[in-house]
mmCIF file of C-alpha atoms in Angstrom:
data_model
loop_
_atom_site.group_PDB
_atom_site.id
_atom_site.type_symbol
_atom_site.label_atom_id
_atom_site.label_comp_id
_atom_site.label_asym_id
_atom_site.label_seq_id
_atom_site.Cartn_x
_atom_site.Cartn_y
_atom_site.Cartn_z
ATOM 1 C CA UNK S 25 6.864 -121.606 -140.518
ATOM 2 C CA UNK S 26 8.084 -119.616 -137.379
ATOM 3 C CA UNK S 27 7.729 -123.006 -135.226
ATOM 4 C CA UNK S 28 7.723 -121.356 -131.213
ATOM 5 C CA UNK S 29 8.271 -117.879 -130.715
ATOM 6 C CA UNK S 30 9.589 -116.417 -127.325
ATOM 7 C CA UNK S 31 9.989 -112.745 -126.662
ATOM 8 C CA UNK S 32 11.481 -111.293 -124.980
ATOM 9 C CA UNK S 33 14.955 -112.495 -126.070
ATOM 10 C CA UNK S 34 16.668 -110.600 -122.821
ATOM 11 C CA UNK S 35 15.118 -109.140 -120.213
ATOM 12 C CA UNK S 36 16.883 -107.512 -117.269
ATOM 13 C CA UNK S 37 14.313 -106.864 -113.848
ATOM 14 C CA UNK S 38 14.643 -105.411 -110.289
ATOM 15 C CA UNK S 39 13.591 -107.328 -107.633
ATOM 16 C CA UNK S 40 9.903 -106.859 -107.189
ATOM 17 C CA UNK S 41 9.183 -106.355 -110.578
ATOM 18 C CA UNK S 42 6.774 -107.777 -112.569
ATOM 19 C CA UNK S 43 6.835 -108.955 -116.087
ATOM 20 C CA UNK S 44 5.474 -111.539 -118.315
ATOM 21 C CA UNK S 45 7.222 -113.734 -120.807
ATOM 22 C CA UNK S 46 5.010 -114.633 -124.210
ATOM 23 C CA UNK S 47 5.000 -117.551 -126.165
ATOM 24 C CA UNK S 48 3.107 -118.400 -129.611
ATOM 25 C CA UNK S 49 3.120 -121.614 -131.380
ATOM 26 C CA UNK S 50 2.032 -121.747 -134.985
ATOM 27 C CA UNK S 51 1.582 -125.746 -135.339
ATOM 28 C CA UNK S 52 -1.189 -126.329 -134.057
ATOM 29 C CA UNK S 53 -0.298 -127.965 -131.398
ATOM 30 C CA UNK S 54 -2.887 -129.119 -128.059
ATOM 31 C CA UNK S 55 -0.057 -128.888 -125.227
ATOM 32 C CA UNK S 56 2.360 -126.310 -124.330
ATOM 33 C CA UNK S 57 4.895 -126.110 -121.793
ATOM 34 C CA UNK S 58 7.273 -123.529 -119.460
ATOM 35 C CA UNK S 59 10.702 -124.847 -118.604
ATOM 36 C CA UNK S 60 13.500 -122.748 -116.400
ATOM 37 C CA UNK S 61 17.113 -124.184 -117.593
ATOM 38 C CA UNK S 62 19.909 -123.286 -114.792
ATOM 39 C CA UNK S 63 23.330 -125.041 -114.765
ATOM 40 C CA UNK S 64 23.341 -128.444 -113.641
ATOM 41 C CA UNK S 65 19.888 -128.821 -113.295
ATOM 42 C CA UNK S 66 18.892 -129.797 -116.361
ATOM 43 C CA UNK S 67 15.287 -128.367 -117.923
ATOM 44 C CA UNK S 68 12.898 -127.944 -115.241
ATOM 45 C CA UNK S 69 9.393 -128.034 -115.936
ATOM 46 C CA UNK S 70 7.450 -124.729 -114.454
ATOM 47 C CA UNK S 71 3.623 -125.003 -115.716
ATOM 48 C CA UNK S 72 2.287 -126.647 -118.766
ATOM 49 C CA UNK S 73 -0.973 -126.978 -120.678
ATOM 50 C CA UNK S 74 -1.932 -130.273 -122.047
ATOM 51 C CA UNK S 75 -5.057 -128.633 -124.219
ATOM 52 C CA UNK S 76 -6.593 -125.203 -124.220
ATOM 53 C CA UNK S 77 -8.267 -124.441 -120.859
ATOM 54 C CA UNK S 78 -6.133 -126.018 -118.512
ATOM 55 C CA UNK S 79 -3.018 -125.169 -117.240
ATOM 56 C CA UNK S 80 -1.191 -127.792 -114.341
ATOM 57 C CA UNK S 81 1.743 -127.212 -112.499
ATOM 58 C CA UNK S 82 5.719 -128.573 -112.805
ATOM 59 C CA UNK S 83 7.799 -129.423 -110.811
ATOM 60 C CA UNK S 84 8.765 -126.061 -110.116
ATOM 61 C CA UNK S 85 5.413 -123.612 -110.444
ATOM 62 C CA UNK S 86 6.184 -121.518 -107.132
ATOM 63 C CA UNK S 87 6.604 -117.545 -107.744
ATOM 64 C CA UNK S 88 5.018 -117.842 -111.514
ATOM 65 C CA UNK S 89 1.767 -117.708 -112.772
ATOM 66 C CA UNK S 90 0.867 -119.341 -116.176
ATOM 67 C CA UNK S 91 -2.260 -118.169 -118.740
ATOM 68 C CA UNK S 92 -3.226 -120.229 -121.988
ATOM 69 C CA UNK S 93 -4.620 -117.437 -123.769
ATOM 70 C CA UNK S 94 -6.124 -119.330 -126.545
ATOM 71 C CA UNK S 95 -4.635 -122.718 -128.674
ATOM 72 C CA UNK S 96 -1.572 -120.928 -130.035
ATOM 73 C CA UNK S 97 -0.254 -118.590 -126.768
ATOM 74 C CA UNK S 98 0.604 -119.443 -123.666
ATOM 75 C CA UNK S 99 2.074 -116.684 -120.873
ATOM 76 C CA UNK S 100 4.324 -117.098 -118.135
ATOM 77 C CA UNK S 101 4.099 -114.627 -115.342
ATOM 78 C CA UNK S 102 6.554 -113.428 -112.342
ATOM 79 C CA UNK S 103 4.752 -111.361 -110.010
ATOM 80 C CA UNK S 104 7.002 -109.674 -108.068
ATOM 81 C CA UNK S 105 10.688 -111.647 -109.231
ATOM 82 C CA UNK S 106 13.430 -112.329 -107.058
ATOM 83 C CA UNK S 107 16.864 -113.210 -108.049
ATOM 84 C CA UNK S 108 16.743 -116.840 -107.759
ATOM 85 C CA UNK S 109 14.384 -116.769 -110.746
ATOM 86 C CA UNK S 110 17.712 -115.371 -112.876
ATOM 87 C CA UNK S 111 17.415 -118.424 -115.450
ATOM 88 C CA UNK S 112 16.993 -119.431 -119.305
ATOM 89 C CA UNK S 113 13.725 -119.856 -119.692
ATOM 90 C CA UNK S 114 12.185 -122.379 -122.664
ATOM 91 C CA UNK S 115 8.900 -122.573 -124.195
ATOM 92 C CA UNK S 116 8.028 -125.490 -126.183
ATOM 93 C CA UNK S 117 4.695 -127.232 -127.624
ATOM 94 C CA UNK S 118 3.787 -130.447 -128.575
ATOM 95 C CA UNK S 119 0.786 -132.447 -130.835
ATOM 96 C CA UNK S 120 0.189 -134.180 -126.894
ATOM 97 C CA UNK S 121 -3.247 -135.279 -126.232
ATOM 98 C CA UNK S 122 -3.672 -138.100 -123.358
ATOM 99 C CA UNK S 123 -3.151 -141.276 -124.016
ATOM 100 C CA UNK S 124 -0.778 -140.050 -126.895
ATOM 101 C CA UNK S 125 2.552 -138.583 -127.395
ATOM 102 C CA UNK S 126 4.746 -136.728 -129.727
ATOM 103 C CA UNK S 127 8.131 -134.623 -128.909
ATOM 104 C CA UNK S 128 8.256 -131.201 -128.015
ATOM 105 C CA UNK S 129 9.617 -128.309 -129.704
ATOM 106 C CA UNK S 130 11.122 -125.740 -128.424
ATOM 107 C CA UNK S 131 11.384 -122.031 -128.507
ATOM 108 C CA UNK S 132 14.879 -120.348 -128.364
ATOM 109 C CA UNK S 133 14.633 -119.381 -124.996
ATOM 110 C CA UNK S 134 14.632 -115.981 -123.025
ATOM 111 C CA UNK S 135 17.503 -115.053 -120.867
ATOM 112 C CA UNK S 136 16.235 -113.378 -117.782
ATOM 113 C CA UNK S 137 18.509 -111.785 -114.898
ATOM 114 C CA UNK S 138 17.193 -110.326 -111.717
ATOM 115 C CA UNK S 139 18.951 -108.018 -109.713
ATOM 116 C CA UNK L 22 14.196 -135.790 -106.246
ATOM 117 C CA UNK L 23 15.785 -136.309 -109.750
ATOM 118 C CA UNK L 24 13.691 -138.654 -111.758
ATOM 119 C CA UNK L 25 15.914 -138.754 -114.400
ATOM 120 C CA UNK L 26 19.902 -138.447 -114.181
ATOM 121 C CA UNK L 27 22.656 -137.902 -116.025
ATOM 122 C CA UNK L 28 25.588 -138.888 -113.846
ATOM 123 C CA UNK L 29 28.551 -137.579 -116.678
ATOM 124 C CA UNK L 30 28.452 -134.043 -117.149
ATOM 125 C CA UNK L 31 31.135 -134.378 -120.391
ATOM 126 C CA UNK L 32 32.532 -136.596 -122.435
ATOM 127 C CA UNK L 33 35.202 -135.782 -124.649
ATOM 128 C CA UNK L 34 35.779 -138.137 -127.921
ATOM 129 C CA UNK L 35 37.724 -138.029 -130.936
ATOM 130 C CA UNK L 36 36.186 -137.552 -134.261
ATOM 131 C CA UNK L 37 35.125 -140.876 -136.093
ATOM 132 C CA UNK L 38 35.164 -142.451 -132.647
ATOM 133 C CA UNK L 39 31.812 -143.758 -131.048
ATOM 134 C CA UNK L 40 30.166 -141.634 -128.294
ATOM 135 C CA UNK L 41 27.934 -142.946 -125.791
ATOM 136 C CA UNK L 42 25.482 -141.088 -123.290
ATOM 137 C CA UNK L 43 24.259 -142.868 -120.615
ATOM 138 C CA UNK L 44 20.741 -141.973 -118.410
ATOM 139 C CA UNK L 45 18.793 -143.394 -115.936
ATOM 140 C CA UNK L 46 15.872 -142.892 -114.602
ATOM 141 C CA UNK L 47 13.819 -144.071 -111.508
ATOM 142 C CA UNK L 48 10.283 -144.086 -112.460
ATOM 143 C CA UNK L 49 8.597 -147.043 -113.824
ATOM 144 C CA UNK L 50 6.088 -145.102 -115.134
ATOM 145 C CA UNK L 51 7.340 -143.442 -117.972
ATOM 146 C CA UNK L 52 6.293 -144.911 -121.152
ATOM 147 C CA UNK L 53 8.239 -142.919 -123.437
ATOM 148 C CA UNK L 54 11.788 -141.696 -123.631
ATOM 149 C CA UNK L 55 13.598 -139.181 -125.738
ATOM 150 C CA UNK L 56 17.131 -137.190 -126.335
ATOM 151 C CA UNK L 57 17.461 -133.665 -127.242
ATOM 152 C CA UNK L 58 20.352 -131.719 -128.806
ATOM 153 C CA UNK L 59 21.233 -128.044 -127.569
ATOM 154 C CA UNK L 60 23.754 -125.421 -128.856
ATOM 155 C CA UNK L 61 24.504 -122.787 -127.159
ATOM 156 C CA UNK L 62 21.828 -119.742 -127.202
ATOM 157 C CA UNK L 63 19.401 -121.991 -128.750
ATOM 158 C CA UNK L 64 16.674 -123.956 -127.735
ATOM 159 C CA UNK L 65 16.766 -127.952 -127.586
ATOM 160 C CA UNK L 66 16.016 -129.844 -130.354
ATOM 161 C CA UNK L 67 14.374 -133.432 -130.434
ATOM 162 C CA UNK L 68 16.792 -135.762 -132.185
ATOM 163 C CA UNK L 69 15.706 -139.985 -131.246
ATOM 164 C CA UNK L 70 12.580 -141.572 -128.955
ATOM 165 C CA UNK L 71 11.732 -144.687 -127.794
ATOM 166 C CA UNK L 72 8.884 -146.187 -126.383
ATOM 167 C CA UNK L 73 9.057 -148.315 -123.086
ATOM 168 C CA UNK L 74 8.009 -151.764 -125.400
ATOM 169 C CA UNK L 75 11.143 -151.673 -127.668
ATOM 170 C CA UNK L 76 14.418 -151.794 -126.372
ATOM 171 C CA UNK L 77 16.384 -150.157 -129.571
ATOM 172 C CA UNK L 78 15.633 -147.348 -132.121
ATOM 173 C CA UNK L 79 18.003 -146.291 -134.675
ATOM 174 C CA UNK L 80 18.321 -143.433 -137.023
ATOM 175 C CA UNK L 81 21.106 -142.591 -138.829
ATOM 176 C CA UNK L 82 24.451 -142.245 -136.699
ATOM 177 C CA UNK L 83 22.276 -142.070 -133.759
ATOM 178 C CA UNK L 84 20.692 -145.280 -131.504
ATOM 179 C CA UNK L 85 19.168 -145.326 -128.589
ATOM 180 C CA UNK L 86 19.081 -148.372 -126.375
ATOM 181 C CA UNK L 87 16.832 -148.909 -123.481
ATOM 182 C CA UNK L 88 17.038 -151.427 -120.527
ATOM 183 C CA UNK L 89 13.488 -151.116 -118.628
ATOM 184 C CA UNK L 90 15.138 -153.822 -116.120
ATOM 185 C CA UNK L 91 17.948 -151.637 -115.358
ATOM 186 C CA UNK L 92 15.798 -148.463 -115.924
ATOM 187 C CA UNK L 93 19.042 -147.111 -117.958
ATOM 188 C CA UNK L 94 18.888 -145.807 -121.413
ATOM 189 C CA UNK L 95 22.034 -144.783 -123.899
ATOM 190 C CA UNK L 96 22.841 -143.296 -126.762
ATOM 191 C CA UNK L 97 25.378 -143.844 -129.614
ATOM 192 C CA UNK L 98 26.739 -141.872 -131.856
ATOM 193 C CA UNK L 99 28.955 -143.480 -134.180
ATOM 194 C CA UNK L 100 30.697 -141.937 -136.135
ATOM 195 C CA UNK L 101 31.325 -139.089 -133.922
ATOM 196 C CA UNK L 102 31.514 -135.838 -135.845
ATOM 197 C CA UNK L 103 32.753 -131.818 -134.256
ATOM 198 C CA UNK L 104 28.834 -131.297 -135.504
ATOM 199 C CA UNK L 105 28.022 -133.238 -132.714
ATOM 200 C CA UNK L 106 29.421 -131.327 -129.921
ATOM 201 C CA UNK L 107 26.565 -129.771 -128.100
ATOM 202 C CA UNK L 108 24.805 -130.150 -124.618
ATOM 203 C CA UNK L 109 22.414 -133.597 -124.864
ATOM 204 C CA UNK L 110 19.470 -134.015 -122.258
ATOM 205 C CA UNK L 111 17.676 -137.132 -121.506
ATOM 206 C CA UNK L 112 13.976 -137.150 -121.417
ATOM 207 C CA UNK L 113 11.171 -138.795 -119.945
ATOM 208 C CA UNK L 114 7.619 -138.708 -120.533
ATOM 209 C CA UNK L 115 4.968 -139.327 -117.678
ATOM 210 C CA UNK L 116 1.307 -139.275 -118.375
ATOM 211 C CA UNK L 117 -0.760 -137.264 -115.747
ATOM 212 C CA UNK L 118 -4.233 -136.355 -115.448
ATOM 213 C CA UNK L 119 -4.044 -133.358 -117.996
ATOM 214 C CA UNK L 120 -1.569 -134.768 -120.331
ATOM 215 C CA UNK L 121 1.823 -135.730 -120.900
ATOM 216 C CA UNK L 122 4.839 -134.378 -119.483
ATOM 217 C CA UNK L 123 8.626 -134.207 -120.050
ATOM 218 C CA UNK L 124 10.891 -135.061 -117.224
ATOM 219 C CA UNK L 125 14.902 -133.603 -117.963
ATOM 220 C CA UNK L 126 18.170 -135.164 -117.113
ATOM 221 C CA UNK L 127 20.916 -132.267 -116.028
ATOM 222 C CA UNK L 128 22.539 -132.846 -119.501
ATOM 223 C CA UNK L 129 25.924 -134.048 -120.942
ATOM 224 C CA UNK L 130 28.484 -131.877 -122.784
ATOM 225 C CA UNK L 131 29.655 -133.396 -125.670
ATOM 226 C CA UNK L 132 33.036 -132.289 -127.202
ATOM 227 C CA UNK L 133 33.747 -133.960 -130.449
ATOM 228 C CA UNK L 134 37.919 -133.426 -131.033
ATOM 229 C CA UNK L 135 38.861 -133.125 -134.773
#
């Protein structure tokens, strides 16, 4: 049981670039959720997905783009990245639901620099 | 606007000691609140909850205390083990139109001294 799965692990980008960051979830799980960790900020929550179909924005969604491809994979998407996107970024899923909740679990994270 | 806050950004304790990480939080709204663990290069993982109508939950070493009057929430760790020493983020849930979502502290540092 692989839990969440992030790849890239690393990813190294030019500024401009584009690039998409994949996750997959193999519990099942209805919502799914993009989080950018920088230091002293905590985890900062980009896009997430309560159920399949809709997506709803963070507290930090400007500059990404976010697709829930079907129940298990959700993508996160820079368009044209700039350095102050350099971050850790965390995918993580939960059983969620409205009117419900469960805890999130999360992905090991992909380290992405911008230069 | 930081909804939730974690004013100490280390403690340092000695093993077999008691460690406690405080939070706060300024929204009445959330209904549920949570601590996760996090080692370096890895991603968090959930370790206690509580929901906004109890004021304790323990498991193991670890409680969680919650004041909804004070909107402050700790956790203990007693006894403190070097195991323990990791990053530890407060959570928050918030229930919006689509579904629930998790509102982060900045995190503590915990060093556990053997």
């Amino acid at each position: 049981n692989a839990g969440v799965t992030q790849t890239p692990k690393f990813q190294v980008l030019k500024t401009g670039q584009s690039m998409t960051l994949q996750c997959a979830q193999d519990m099942n799980h209805n919502s799914m959720y993009w989080y950018r960790q920088d230091p002293g900020m905590g985890l900062r929550l980009i896009y997430y997905s309560a159920s399949e179909g809709t997506t709803d924005k963070g507290e930090v969604p400007n500059g990404y783009n976010v697709s829930r491809l079907n129940k298990r994979e959700f993508s996160l998407r820079l368009e044209s990245a700039a350095p102050s996107q350099t971050s850790v970024y965390f995918c993580a899923s939960s059983e969620g639901g409205v009117g419900g909740y469960t805890e999130a679990f999360f992905g090991q994270g992909t380290r992405l620099t911008v230069v | 606007d930081q909804q939730v806050k974690q004013n100490s950004p280390s403690l340092s304790v000695q093993e077999g000691r008691i460690s406690i990480l405080n939070c706060d939080y300024t929204n009445s709204m959330f209904d549920y609140f949570l601590w996760y663990k996090k080692y370096p290069a890895e991603g968090p993982t959930f370790l206690i909850s509580i929901s906004s109508i109890k004021d304790k939950n323990e498991d193991g070493r670890f409680t969680v205390f919650l004041n909804k009057s004070a909107k402050h929430l700790s956790l203990h760790i007693v006894p403190s083990q070097p195991g323990d020493s990791a990053v530890y983020f407060c959570a928050a849930s918030l229930e919006g139109e689509y579904g629930n979502k998790l509102v982060f502290g900045a995190g503590t540092i915990l060093r556990v001294k053997s």
